[in-house]
XYZ file of C-alpha atoms in Angstrom:
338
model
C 138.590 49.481 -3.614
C 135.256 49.132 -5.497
C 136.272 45.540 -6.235
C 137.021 44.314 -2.672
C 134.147 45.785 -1.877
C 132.436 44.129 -4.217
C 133.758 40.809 -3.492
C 133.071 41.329 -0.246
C 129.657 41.683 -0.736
C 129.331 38.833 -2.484
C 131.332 36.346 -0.132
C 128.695 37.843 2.598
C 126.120 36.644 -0.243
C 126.914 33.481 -0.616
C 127.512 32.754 3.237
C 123.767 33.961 4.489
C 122.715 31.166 1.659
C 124.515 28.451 2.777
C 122.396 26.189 5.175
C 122.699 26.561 9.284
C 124.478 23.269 9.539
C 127.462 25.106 6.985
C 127.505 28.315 8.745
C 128.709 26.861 11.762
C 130.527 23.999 13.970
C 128.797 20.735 14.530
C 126.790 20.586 17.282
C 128.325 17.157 19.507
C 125.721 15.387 20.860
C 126.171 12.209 22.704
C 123.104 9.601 22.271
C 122.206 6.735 24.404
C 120.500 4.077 22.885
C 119.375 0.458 23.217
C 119.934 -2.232 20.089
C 116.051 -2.924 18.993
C 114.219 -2.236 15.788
C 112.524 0.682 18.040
C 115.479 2.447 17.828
C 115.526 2.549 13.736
C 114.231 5.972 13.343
C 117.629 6.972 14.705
C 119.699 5.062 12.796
C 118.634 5.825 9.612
C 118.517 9.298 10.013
C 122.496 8.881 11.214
C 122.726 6.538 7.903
C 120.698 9.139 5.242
C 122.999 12.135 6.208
C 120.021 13.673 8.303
C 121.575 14.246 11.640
C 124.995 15.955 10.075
C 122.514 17.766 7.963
C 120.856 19.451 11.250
C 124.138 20.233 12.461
C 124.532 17.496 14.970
C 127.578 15.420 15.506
C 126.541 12.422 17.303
C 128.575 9.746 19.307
C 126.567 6.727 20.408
C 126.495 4.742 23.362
C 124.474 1.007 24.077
C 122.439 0.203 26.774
C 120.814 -2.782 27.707
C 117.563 -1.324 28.861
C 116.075 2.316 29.760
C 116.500 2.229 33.043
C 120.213 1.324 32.805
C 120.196 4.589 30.446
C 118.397 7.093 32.992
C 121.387 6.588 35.128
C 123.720 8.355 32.238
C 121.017 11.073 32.169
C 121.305 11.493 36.078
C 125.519 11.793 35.663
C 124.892 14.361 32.295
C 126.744 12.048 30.522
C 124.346 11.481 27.781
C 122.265 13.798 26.029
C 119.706 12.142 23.922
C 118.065 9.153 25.321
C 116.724 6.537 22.563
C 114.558 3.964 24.725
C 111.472 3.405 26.390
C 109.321 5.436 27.710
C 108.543 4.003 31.428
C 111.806 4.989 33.057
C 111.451 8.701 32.084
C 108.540 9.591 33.903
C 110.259 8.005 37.161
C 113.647 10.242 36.057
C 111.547 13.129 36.128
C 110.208 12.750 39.780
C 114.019 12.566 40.984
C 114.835 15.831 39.520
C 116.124 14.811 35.408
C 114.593 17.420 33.024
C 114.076 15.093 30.052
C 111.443 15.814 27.804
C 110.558 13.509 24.878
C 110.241 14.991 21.779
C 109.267 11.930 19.428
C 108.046 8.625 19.588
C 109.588 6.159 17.361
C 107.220 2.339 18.095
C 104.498 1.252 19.405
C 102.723 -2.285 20.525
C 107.228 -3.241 19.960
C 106.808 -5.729 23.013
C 105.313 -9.577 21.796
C 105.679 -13.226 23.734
C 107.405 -15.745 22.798
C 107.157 -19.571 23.775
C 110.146 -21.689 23.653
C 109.416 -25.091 22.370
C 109.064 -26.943 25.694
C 106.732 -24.312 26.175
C 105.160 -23.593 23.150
C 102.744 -26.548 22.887
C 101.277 -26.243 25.600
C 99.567 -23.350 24.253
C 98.496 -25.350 21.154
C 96.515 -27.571 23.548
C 95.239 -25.787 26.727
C 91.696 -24.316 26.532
C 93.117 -20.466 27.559
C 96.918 -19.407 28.062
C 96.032 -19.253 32.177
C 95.414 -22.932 31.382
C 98.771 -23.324 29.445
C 101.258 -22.259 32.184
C 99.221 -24.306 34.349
C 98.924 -27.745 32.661
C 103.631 -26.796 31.760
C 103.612 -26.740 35.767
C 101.772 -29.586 36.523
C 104.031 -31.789 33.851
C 107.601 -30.183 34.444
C 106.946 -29.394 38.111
C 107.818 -25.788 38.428
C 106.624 -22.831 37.116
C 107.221 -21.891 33.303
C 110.958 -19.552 33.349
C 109.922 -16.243 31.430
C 112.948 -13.990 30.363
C 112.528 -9.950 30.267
C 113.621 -6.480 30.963
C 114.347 -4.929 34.610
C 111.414 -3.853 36.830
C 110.300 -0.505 35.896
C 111.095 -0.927 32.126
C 108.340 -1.354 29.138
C 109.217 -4.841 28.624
C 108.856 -5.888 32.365
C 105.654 -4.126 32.480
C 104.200 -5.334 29.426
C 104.955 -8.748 30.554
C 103.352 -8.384 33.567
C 100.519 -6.889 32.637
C 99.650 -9.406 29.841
C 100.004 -12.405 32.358
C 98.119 -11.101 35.483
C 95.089 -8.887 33.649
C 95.342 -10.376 29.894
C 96.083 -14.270 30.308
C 94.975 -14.286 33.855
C 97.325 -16.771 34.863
C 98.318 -17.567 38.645
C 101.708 -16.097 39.655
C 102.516 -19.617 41.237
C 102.519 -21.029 37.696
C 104.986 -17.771 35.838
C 108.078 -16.766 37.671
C 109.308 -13.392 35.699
C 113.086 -13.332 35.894
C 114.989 -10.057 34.611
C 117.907 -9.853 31.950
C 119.684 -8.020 28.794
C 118.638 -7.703 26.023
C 121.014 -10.087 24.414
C 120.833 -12.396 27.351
C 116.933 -12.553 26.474
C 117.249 -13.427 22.956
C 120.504 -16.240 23.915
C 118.395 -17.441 26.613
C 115.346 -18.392 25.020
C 117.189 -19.823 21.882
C 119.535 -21.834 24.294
C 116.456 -22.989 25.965
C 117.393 -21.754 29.321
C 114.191 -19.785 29.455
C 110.897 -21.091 28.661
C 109.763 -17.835 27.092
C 110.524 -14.216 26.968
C 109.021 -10.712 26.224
C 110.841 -9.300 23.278
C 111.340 -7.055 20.046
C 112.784 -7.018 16.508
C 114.703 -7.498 15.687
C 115.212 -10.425 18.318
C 111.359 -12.061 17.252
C 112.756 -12.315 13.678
C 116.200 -13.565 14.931
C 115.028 -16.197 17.412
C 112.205 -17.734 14.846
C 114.397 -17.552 11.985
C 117.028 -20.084 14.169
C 114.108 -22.092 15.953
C 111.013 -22.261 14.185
C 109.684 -24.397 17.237
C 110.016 -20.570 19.313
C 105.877 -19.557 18.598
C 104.522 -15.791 18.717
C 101.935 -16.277 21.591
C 100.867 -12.972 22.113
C 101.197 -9.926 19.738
C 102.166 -5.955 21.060
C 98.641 -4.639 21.028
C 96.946 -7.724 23.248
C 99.917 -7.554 25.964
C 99.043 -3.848 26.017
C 97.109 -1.961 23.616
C 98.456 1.043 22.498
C 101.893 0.238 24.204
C 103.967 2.741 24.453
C 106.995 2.182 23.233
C 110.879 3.495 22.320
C 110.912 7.447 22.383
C 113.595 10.169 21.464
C 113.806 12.247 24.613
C 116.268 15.002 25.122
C 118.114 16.176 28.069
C 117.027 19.405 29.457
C 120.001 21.531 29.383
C 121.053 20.556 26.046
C 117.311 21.169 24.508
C 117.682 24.662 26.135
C 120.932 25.500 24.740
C 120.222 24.336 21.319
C 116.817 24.613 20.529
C 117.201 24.858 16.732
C 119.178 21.426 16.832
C 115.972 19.467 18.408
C 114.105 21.218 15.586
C 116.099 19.818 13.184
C 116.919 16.506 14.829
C 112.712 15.939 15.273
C 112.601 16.910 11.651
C 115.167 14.532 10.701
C 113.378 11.478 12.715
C 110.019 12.304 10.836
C 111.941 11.596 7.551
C 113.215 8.453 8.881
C 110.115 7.376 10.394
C 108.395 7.594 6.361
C 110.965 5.760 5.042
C 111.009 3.123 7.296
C 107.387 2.565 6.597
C 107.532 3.693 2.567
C 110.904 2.138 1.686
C 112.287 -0.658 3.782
C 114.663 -1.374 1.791
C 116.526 1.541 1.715
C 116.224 1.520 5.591
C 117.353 -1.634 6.331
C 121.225 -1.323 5.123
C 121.462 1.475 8.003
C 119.842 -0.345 10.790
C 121.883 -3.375 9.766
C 124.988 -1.357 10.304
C 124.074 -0.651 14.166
C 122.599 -3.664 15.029
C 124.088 -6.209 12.768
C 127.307 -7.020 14.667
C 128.135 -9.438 12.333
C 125.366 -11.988 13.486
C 122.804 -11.056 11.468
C 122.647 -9.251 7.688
C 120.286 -6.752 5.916
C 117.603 -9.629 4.436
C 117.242 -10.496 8.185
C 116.547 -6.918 9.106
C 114.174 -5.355 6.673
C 112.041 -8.527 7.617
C 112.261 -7.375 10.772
C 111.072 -3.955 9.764
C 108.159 -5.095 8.094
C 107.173 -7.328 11.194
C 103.966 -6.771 12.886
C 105.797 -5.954 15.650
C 107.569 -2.977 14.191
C 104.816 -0.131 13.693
C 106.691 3.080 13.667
C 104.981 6.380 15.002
C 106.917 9.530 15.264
C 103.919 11.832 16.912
C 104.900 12.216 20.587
C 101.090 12.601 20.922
C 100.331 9.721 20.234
C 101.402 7.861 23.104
C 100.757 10.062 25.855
C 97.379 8.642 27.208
C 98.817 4.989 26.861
C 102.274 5.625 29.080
C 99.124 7.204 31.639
C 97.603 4.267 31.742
C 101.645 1.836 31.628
C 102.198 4.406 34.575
C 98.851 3.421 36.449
C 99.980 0.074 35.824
C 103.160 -0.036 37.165
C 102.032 1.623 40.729
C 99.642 -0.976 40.833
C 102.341 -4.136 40.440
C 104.432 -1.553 42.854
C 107.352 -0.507 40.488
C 106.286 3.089 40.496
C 105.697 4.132 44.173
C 103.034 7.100 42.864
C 101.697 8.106 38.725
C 104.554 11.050 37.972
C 102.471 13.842 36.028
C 103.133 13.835 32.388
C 103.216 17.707 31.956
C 106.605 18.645 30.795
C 107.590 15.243 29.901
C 106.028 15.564 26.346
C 106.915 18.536 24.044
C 105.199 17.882 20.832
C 106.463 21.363 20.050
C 109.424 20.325 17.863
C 107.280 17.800 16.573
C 104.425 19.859 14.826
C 106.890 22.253 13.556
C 108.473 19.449 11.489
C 105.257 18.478 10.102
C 104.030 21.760 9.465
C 102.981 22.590 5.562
């Protein structure tokens, strides 16, 4: 008797030990993502171990663009969204409770000039000037590929032709797409330019060096707000432990992205790779200027003010939605907490 006892004990010993994740049944948790360097943090946490280690057992899904995502919110179908931040605030004024507990990017969204376009920019005296003197040769206005109204992209765009380049909205004609209609578009030379993001900046100048960087992230928008990690409300209050944990694991992710691009690169390559591009390609991408990887929700909370402000103006937000309860940096500062 003493020795059942006794190994009783010290099965109960070694259980209370063992880490939460071993103690009990994966968490599923069904994540809704769009295929951009943004979206790394993610990834490699999936790739290092760091989600399974939190207890999570994730399933992803692809979208083309946040807004296409907030739809799966709506239906319950997802519960983590992995995109940009616009579309949530608008979510959150039709009744979603989605709160976003990380950031992953910043200033992600750049322009791009196709080479019918591009040298026009080489020669005009201001970029107004540049869409202006491509109309007056090719006799319409210059074709410029993005994201759907209401999304980061679109806005960005928007706001870098109308308040940054000043140009004249009879000389830029805006024309929504995918994300992988952008990137084939502009390459194929059906658009004369495009707002996009790594890794598609990488992808499209590494095919067409005659496809120029016009405008960088921070002077389309400083401070853009970027790709966030939000959570759906009903699964963050049923398994607060497992945002804990998943928050912690995105901070990891987030340092080695920045410290060790190398080792991150072999993950992201395996989501968004799809055979057309390989891990050289990808760590560039990385590295880019146009991959600057945050994970303090904090961070970004005065900038999506002033995207929101923005967007009302241009009339794809009918009013600003408050940004109380759509930030809880909670999760957050326990991660980083000594």
């Amino acid at each position: 008797m003493r020795l059942l006892i006794s190994a009783l004990a010290l099965l109960a010993g070694l259980v209370t030990t063992l880490p939460a994740s071993a103690q009990q049944a994966p968490i599923p948790v069904r994540i809704g993502v769009i295929p951009i360097i943004g979206a790394a943090p993610i990834f490699v946490a999936r790739g290092e171990g760091w989600l399974k280690e939190a207890g999570l057992e994730p399933t992803f899904t692809t979208f083309e663009s946040g807004p296409n995502m907030i739809q799966a919110l709506a239906s319950g179908t997802i519960d983590i969204y992995v995109a940009g931040v616009a579309p949530l605030a608008v979510a959150r004024t039709k009744g979603i409770d989605v709160r976003v507990v990380a950031a992953t990017a910043i200033e992600e969204m750049v322009f791009v000039a196709g080479p019918k376009l591009a040298p026009y920019f080489a020669s005009a005296p201001s970029k107004a000037e540049a869409f202006k003197a491509f109309k007056a040769k090719e006799g319409r206005a210059a074709r410029l590929a993005t994201q759907p109204a209401g999304s980061v992209p679109n806005t960005t765009l928007q706001h870098w032709l109308w308040e940054v380049a000043k140009a004249d909205k009879a000389d830029a004609e805006v024309v929504p797409m995918g994300i992988d209609a952008t990137q084939q578009a502009v390459l194929a030379g059906a658009m004369d330019g495009a707002s996009i993001r790594e890794p598609a900046l990488t992808i499209v100048q590494m095919r067409n060096p005659a496809i120029k960087l016009i405008a960088t992230g921070g002077e389309m928008f400083p401070n853009q707000p970027g790709t966030v990690v939000a959570v759906y409300g009903k699964f963050a209050d049923k398994n607060p432990a497992a945002v804990d944990a998943l928050v912690k694991a995105l901070v990891k992710s987030t340092d080695l992205l920045k410290n060790d691009p190398a080792k991150a690169a072999p993950h992201v390559e395996a989501a968004l790779g799809k055979g057309i591009t390989d891990v050289a390609t990808i760590q560039k991408a990385i590295s880019s200027p146009a991959a600057k990887f945050v994970a303090d929700p904090r961070t970004i909370i005065e900038a999506t003010k002033a995207l929101q402000t923005y967007q009302v103006s241009i009339g794809t937000l009918d009013k600003e939605a408050p940004t109380d309860g759509l930030f809880d940096a909670k999760p957050y500062e326990k991660a980083v907490k000594p």
